[in-house]
Tab-separated table of C-alpha atoms and ligand atoms in Angstrom:
chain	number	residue	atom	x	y	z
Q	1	UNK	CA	0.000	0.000	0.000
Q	2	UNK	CA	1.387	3.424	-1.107
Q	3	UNK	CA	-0.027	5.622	1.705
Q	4	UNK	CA	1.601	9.344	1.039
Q	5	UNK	CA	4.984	9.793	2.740
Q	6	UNK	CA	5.879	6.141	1.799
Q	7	UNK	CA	8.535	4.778	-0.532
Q	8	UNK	CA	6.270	3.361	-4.109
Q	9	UNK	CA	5.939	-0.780	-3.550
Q	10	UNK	CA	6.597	-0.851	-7.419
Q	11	UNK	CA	10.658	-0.012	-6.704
Q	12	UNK	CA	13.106	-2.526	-4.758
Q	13	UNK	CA	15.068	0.105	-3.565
Q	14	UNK	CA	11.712	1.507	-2.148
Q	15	UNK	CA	10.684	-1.969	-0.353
Q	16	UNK	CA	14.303	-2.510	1.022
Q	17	UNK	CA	13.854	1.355	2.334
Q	18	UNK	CA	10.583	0.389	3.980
Q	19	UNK	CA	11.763	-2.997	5.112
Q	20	UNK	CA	13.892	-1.039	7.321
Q	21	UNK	CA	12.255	1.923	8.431
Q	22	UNK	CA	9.021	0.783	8.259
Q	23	UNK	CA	7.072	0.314	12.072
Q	24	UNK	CA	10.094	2.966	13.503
Q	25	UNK	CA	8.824	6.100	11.915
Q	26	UNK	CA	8.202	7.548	15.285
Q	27	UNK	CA	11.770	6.855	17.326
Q	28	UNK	CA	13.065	9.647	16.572
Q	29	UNK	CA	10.256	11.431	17.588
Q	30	UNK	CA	10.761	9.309	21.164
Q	31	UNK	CA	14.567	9.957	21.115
Q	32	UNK	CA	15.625	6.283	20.683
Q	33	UNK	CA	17.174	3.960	18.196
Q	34	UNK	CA	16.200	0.406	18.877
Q	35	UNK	CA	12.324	-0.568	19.267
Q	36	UNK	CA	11.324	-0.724	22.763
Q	37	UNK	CA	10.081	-3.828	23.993
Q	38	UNK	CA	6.888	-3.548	26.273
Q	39	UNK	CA	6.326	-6.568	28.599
Q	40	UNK	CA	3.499	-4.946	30.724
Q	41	UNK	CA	0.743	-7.241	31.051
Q	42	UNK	CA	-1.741	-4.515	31.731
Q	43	UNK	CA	-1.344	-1.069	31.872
Q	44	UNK	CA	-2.426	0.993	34.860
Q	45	UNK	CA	-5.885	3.542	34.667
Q	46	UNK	CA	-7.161	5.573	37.446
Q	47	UNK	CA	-10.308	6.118	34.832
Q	48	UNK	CA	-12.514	3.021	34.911
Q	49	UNK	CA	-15.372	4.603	33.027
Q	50	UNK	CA	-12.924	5.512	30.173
Q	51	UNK	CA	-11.305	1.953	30.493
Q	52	UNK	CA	-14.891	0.137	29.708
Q	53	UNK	CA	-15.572	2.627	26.833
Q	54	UNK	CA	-12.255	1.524	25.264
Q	55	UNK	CA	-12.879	-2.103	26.303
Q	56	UNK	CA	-16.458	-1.746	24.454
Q	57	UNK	CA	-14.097	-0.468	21.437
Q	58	UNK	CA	-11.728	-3.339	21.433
Q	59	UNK	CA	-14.160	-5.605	21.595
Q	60	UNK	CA	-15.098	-4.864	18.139
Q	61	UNK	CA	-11.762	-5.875	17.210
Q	62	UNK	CA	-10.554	-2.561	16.499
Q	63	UNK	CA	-7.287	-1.445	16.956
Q	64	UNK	CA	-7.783	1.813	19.547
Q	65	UNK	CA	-4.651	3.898	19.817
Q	66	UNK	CA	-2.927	3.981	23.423
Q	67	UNK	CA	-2.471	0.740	25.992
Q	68	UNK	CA	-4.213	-1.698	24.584
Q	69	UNK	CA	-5.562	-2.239	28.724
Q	70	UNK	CA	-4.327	-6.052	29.465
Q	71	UNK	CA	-1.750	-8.014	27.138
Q	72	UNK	CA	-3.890	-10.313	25.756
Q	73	UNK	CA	-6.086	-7.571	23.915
Q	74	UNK	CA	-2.851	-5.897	22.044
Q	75	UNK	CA	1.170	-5.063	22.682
Q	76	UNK	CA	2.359	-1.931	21.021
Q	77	UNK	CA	6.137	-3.956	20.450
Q	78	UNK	CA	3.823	-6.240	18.908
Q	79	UNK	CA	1.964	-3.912	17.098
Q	80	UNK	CA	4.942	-2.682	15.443
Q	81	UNK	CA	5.489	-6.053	13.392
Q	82	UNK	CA	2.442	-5.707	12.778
Q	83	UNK	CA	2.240	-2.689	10.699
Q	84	UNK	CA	5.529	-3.457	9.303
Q	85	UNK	CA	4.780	-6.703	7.297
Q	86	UNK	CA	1.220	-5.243	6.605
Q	87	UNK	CA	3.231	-2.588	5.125
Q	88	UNK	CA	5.760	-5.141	2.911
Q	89	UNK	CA	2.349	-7.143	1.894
Q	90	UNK	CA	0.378	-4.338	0.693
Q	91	UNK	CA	-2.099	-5.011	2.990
Q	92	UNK	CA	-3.997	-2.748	5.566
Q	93	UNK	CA	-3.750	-4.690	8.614
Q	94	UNK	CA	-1.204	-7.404	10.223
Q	95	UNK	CA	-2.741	-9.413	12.888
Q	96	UNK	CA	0.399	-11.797	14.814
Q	97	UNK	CA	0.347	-14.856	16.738
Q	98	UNK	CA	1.790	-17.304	18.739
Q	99	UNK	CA	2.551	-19.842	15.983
Q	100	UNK	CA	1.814	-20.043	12.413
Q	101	UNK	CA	-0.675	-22.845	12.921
Q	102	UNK	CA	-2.188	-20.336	15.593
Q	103	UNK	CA	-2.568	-17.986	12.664
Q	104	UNK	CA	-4.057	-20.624	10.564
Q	105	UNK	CA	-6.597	-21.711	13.317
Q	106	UNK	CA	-7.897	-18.388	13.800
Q	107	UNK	CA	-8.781	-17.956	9.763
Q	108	UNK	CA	-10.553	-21.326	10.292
Q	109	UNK	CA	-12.324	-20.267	13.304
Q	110	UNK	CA	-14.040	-16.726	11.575
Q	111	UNK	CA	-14.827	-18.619	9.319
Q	112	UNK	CA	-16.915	-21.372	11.401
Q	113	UNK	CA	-18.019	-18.720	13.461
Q	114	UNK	CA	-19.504	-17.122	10.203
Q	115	UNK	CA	-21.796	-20.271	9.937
Q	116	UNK	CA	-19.358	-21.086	6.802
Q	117	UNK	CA	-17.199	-24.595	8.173
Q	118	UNK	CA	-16.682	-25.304	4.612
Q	119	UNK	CA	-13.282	-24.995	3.430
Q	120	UNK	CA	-11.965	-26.010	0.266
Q	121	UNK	CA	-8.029	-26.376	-0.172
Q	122	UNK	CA	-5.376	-26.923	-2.237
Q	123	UNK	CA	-2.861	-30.255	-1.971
Q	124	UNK	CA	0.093	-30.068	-0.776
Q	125	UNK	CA	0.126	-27.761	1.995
Q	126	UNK	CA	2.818	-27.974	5.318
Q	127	UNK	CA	2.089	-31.237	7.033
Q	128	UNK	CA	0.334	-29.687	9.891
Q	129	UNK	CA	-2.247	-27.384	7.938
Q	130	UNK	CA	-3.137	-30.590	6.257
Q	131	UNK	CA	-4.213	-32.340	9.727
Q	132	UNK	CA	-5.539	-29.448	11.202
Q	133	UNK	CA	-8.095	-29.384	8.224
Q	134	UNK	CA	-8.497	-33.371	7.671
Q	135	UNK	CA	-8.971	-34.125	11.382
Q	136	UNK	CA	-11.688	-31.701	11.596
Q	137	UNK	CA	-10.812	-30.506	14.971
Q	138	UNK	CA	-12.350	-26.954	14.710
Q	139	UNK	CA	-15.036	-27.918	12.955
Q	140	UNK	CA	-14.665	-26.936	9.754
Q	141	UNK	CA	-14.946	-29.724	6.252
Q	142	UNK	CA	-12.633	-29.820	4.188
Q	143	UNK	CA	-12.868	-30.465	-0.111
Q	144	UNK	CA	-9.633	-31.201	-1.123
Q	145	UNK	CA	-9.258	-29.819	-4.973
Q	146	UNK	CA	-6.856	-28.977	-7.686
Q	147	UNK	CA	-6.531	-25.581	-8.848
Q	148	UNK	CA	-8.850	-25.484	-11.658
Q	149	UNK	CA	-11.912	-27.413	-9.490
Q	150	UNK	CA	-11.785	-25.076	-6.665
Q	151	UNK	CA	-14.742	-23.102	-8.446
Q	152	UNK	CA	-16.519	-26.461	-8.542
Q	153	UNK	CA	-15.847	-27.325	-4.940
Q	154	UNK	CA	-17.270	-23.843	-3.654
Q	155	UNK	CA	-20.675	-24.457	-1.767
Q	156	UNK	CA	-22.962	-21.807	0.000
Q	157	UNK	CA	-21.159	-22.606	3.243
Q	158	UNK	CA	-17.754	-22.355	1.981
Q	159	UNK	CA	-15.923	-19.657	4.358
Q	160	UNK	CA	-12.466	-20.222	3.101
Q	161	UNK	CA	-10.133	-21.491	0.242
Q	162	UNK	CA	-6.779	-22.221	1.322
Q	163	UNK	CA	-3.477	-22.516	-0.666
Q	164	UNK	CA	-0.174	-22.515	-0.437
Q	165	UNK	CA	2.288	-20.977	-3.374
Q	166	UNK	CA	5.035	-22.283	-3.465
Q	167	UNK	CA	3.738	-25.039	-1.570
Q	168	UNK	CA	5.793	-27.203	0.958
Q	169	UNK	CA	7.232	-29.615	0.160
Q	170	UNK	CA	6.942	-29.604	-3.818
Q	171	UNK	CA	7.326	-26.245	-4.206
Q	172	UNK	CA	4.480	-26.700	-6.931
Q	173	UNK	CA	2.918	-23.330	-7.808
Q	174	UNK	CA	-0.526	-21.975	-7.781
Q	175	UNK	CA	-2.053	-19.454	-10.362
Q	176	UNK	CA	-3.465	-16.594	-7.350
Q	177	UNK	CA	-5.027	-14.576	-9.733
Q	178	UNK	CA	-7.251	-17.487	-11.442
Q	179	UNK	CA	-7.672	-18.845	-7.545
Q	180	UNK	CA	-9.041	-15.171	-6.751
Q	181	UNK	CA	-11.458	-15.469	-9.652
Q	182	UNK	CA	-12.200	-18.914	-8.387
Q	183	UNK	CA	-13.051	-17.680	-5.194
Q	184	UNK	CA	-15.805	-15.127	-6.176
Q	185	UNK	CA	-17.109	-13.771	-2.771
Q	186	UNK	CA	-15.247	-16.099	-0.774
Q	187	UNK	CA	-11.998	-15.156	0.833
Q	188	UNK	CA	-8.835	-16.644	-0.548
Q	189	UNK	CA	-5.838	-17.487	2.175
Q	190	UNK	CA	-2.725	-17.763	0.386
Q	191	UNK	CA	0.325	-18.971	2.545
Q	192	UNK	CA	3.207	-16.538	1.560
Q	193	UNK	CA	5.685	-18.878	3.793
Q	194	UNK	CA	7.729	-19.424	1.219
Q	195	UNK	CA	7.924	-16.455	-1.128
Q	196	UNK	CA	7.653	-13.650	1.299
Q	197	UNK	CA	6.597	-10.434	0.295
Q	198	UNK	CA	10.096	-9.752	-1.185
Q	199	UNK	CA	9.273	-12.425	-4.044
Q	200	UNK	CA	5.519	-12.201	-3.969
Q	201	UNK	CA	2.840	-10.138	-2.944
Q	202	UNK	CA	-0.374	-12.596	-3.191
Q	203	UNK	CA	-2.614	-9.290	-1.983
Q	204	UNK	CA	-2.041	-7.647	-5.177
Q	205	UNK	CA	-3.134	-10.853	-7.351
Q	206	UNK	CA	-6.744	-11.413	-5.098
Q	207	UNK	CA	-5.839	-13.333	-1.819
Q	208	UNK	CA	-8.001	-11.771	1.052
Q	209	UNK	CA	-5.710	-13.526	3.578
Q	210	UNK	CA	-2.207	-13.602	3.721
Q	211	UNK	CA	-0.715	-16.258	6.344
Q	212	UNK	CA	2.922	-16.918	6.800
Q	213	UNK	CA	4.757	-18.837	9.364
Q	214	UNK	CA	6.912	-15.830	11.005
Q	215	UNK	CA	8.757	-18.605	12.679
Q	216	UNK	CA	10.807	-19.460	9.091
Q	217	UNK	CA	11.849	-17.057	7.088
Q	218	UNK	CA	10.630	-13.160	8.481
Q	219	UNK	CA	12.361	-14.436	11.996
Q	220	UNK	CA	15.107	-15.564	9.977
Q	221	UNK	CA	17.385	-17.042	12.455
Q	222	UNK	CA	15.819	-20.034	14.068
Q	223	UNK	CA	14.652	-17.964	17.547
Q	224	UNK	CA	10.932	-17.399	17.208
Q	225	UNK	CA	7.923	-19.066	16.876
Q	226	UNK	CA	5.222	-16.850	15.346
Q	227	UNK	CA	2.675	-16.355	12.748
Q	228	UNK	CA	1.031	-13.315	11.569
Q	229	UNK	CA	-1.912	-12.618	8.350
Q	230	UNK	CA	-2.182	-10.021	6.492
Q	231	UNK	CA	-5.823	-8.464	5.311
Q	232	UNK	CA	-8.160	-5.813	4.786
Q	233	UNK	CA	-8.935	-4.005	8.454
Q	234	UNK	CA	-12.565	-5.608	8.633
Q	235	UNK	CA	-10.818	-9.568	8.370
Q	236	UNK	CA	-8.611	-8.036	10.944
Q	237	UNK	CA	-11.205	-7.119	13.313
Q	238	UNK	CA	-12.523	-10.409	13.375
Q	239	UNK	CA	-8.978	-12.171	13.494
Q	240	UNK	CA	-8.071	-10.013	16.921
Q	241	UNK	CA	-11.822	-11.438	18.183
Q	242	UNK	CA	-10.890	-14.972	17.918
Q	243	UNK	CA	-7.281	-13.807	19.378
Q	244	UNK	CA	-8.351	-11.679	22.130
Q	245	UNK	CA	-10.706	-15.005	23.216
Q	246	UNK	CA	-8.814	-17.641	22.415
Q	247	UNK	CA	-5.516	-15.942	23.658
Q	248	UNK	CA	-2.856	-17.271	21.180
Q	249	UNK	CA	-0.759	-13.911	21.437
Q	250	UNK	CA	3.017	-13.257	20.629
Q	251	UNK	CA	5.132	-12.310	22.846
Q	252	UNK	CA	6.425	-8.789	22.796
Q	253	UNK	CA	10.182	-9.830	22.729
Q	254	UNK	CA	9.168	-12.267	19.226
Q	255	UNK	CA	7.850	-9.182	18.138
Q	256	UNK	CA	10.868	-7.311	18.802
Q	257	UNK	CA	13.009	-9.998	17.318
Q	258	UNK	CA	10.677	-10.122	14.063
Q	259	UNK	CA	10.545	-6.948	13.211
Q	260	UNK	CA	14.615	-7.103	13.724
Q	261	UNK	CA	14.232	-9.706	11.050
Q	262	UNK	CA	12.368	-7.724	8.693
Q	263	UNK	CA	15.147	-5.136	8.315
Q	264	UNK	CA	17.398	-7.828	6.806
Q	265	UNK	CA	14.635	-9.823	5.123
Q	266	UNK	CA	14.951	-8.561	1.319
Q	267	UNK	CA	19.122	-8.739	1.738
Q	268	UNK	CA	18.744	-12.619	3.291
Q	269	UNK	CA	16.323	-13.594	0.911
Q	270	UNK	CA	18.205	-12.143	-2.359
Q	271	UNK	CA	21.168	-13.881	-1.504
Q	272	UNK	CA	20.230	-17.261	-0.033
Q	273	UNK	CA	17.808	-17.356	-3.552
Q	274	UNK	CA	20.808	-16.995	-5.425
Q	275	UNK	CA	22.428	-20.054	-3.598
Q	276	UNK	CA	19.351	-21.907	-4.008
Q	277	UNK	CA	19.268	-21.306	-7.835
Q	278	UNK	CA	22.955	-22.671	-8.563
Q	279	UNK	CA	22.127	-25.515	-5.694
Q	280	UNK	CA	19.218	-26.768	-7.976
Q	281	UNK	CA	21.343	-26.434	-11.317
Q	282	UNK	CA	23.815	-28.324	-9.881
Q	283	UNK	CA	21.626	-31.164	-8.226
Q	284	UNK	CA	19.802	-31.127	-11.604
Q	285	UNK	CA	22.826	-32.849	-12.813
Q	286	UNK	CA	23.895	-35.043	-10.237
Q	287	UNK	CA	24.012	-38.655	-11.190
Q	288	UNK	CA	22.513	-39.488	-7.599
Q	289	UNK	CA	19.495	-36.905	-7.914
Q	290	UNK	CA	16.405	-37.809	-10.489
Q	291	UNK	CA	14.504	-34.650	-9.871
Q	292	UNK	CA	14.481	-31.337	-8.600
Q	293	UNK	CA	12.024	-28.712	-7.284
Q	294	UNK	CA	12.848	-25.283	-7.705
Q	295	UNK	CA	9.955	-22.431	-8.457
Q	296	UNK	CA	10.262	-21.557	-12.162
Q	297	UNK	CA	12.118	-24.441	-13.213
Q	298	UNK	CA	9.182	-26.039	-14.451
Q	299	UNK	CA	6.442	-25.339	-17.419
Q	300	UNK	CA	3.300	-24.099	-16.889
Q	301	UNK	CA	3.907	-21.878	-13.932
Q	302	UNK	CA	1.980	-19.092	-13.282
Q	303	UNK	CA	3.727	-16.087	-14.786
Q	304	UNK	CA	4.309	-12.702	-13.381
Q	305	UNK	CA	3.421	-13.710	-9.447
Q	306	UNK	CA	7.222	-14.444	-8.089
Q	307	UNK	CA	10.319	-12.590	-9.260
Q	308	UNK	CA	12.689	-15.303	-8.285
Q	309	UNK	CA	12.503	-18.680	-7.304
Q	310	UNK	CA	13.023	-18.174	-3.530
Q	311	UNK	CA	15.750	-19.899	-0.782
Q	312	UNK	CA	13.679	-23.677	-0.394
Q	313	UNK	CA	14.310	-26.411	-2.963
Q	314	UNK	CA	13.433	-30.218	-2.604
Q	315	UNK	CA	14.875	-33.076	-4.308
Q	316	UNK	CA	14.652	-36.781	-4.860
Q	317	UNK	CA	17.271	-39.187	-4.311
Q	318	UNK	CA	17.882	-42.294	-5.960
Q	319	UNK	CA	19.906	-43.379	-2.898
Q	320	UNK	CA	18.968	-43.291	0.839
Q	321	UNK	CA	17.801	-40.507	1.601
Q	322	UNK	CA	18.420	-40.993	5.471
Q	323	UNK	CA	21.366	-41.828	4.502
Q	324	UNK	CA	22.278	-38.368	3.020
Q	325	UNK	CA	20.272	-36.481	6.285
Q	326	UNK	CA	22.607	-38.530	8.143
Q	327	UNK	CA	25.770	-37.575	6.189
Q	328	UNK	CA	25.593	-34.081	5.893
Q	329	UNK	CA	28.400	-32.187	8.055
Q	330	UNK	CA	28.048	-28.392	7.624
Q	331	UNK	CA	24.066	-28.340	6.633
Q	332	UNK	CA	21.673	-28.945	9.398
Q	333	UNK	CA	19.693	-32.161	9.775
Q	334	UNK	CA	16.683	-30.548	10.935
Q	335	UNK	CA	12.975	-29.719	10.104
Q	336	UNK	CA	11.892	-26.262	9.762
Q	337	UNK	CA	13.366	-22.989	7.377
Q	338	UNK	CA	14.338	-19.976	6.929
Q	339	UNK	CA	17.362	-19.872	9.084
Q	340	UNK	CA	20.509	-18.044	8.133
Q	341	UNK	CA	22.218	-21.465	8.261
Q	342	UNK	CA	21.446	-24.877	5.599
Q	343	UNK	CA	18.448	-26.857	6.718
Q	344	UNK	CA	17.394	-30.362	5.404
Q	345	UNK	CA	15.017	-32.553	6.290
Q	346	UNK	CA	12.938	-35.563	4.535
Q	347	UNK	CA	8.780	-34.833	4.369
Q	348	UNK	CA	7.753	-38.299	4.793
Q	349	UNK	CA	9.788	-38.602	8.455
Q	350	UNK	CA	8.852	-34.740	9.417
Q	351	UNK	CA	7.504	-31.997	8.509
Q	352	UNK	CA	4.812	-34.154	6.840
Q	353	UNK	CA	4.832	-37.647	8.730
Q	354	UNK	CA	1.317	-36.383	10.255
Q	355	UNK	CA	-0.319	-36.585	6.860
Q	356	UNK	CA	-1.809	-40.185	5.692
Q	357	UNK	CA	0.733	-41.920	3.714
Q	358	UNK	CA	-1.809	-42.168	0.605
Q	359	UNK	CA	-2.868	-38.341	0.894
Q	360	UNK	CA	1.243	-37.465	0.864
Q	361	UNK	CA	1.697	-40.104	-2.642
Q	362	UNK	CA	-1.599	-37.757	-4.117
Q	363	UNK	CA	0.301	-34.483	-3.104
Q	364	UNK	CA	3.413	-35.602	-4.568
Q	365	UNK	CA	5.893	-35.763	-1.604
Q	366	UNK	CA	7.413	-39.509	-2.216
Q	367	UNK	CA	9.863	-41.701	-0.104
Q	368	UNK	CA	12.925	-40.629	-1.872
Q	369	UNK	CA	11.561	-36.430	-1.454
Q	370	UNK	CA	14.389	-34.045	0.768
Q	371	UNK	CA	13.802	-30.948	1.423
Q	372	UNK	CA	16.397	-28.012	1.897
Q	373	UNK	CA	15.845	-24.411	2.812
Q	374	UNK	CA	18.998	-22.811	1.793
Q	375	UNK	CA	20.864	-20.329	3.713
Q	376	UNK	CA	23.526	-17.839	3.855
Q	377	UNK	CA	26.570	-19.931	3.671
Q	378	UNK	CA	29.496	-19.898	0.384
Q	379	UNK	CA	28.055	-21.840	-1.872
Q	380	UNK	CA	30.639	-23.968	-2.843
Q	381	UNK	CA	30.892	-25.444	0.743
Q	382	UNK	CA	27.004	-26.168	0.613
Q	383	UNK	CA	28.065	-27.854	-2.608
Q	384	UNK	CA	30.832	-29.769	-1.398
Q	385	UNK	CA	28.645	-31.263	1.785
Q	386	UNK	CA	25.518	-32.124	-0.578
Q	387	UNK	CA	27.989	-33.917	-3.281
Q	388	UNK	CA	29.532	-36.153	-0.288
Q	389	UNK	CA	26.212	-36.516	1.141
Q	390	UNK	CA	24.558	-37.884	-2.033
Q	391	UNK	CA	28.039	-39.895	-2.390
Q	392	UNK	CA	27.733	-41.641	1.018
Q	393	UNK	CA	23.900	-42.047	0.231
Q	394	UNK	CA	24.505	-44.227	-2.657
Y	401	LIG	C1	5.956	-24.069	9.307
Y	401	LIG	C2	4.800	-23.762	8.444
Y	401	LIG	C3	3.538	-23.495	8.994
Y	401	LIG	C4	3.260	-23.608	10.478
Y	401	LIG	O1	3.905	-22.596	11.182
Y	401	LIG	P1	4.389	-22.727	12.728
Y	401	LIG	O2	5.009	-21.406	12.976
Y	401	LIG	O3	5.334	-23.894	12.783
Y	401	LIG	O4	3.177	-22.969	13.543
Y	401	LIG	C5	2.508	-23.138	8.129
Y	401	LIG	N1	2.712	-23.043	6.803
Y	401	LIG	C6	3.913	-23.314	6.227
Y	401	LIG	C7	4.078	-23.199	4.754
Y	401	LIG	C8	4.996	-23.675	7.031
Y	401	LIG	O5	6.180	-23.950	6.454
């Protein structure tokens, strides 16, 4: 959104500018550098009258300027991540939690509470989305569709169509703009996990919602678990509802540490996609790889939505491919991404173990499927720790 006094979205050099300065426009103003970090847990009023007036205002779900009255209603460290990847998406509003999945479960629960439990998403999605919407546990039924039968699968009690783009593990793309079209009146949720707003900005092709887990790559080091969407003010309203009563809140010093993350976001993402890029070349022609996953690699992708394929790749081994998790010496062996250092992992063991065996085959992560989210290491190291890897693998 290009509010007057901002930097134009349309330039890089703009969004790097704003991925630094924006939620600190008024420190100078307070005479300090680094964001303050608030850990009240309610804030002090010799005005009860006043207090209920604002408590009838928050209530609404509106964001009231001033202390926000007790902790679980609003944090103004908090508050400040918020504005700031609202700001990066394009969006009005930025609404943060305690986990992505905490993010995802509020969506889910406007949407029930809407009278609209119908959701219809798109396969594959992280390992956990998909359980949290085939188990049913908040009440919500799920239609599992391809791309091009979503407008098929949309009934009058549809609240929500969920997708992710790049999705993990496959990295398989979604068209957002023919999902938005899809959609009609229903609100699209696009997870932006993957892409960030630096590569994509699924606001300005439709989505209504856009979810990421803050815990991979806007955190960017490994230290916080959070999740955050960002909408139109109205979804927000109802998003800080469901947060304000069900209480999954972040904490003021994973807001801190976010927004710390956004300053370096564009810069982390720019290079570790560069890595990634000349990683999936060179897997590409490895005698012990037969496929790779990289975003724009393959035909048919939607066109003008990313502009660059992004810091996650996945591959398939013709070896072991515990083997290879277990042989790797400089790259991590762990689930999760969107660290500063080299993480793999293998889907069908992690990130996705949760998900029926049959439902992973349909969504394309197989046996032989690793995933790696690359980081900011030389890339010829990475290189040289993949190629033993894949050696000792077989
Ligand atoms: C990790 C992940 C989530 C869940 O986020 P948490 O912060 O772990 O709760 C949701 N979507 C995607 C794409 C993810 O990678």
């Amino acid at each position: 959104m290009t509010t007057s006094g901002r930097p134009d979205a349309a330039s890089p050099g703009a969004f790097r500018t704003r991925a630094v300065h924006a939620g600190r426009e008024d420190l100078v103003d307070l005479g300090v550098h680094a964001v303050p970090i608030d850990l009240s847990t309610t804030y002090p009023s010799r005005d009860s009258r006043g207090e209920a007036e604002r408590l009838d205002v928050l209530g609404t779900g509106a964001a009231v300027p001033g202390a926000p009255v007790y902790a679980r209603i609003g944090n103004p460290t908090v508050a400040r991540f918020e504005a700031a990847l609202a700001d990066l998406e394009g969006c009005a509003a930025g609404v943060a939690f305690a986990s992505g999945m905490a993010a995802l479960t509020a969506c889910l629960l406007t949407a029930v509470a809407e009278g609209r439990p119908h959701v219809v998403a798109v396969r594959p999605l992280y390992g956990t989305s998909d359980h949290l919407l085939g188990s049913a546990l908040l009440g919500t039924r799920v239609t599992w569709a391809a791309p091009h039968d979503v407008a098929a699968a949309i009934r009058p009690d549809t609240g929500l169509v969920v997708v992710e783009t790049p999705a993990n593990p496959t990295l398989a793309e979604s068209g957002l703009d023919a999902l938005a079209r899809a959609c009609g009146d229903v609100p699209l949720l696009a997870d932006n996990t993957f892409a960030t707003p630096v590569l994509q900005r699924p606001a300005e092709h439709g989505a209504r919602l856009v979810l990421h887990s803050a815990t991979k790559f806007l955190g960017g080091h490994g230290d916080v678990l959070a999740g955050v969407v960002a909408c139109d003010e109205e979804y927000a309203r109802r998003l800080r509802q469901v947060r304000f009563a069900t209480g999954a809140t972040l904490h003021p010093l994973s807001g801190y540490l976010l927004l710390r993350g956004l300053a370096t976001l564009p810069l982390r993402i720019a290079a570790a996609s560069a890595t990634a890029a000349e990683l999936a070349d060179r897997l590409a022609g490895h005698p012990g790889v037969t496929r790779v996953h990289y975003p724009g690699r393959a035909a048919g992708r939607p066109s003008g939505q990313m502009t660059g394929g992004g810091a996650v790749l996945s591959f398939e081994t013709a070896g072991d491919p515990h083997g290879l998790i277990g042989a790797v010496r400089l790259i991590t062996p762990a689930v999760s991404l969107g660290s500063v250092d080299t993480l793999i992992q293998h889907p069908a063991s992690l990130s996705h173990h949760i998900v029926d065996p049959a439902d992973r085959a349909a969504g394309g992560i197989g046996d032989g499927l690793l995933r790696m989210s690359v980081g900011l290491e030389d890339v010829e190291d990475l290189w040289a720790d993949l190629d033993g890897a894949l050696r000792a693998a077989g």
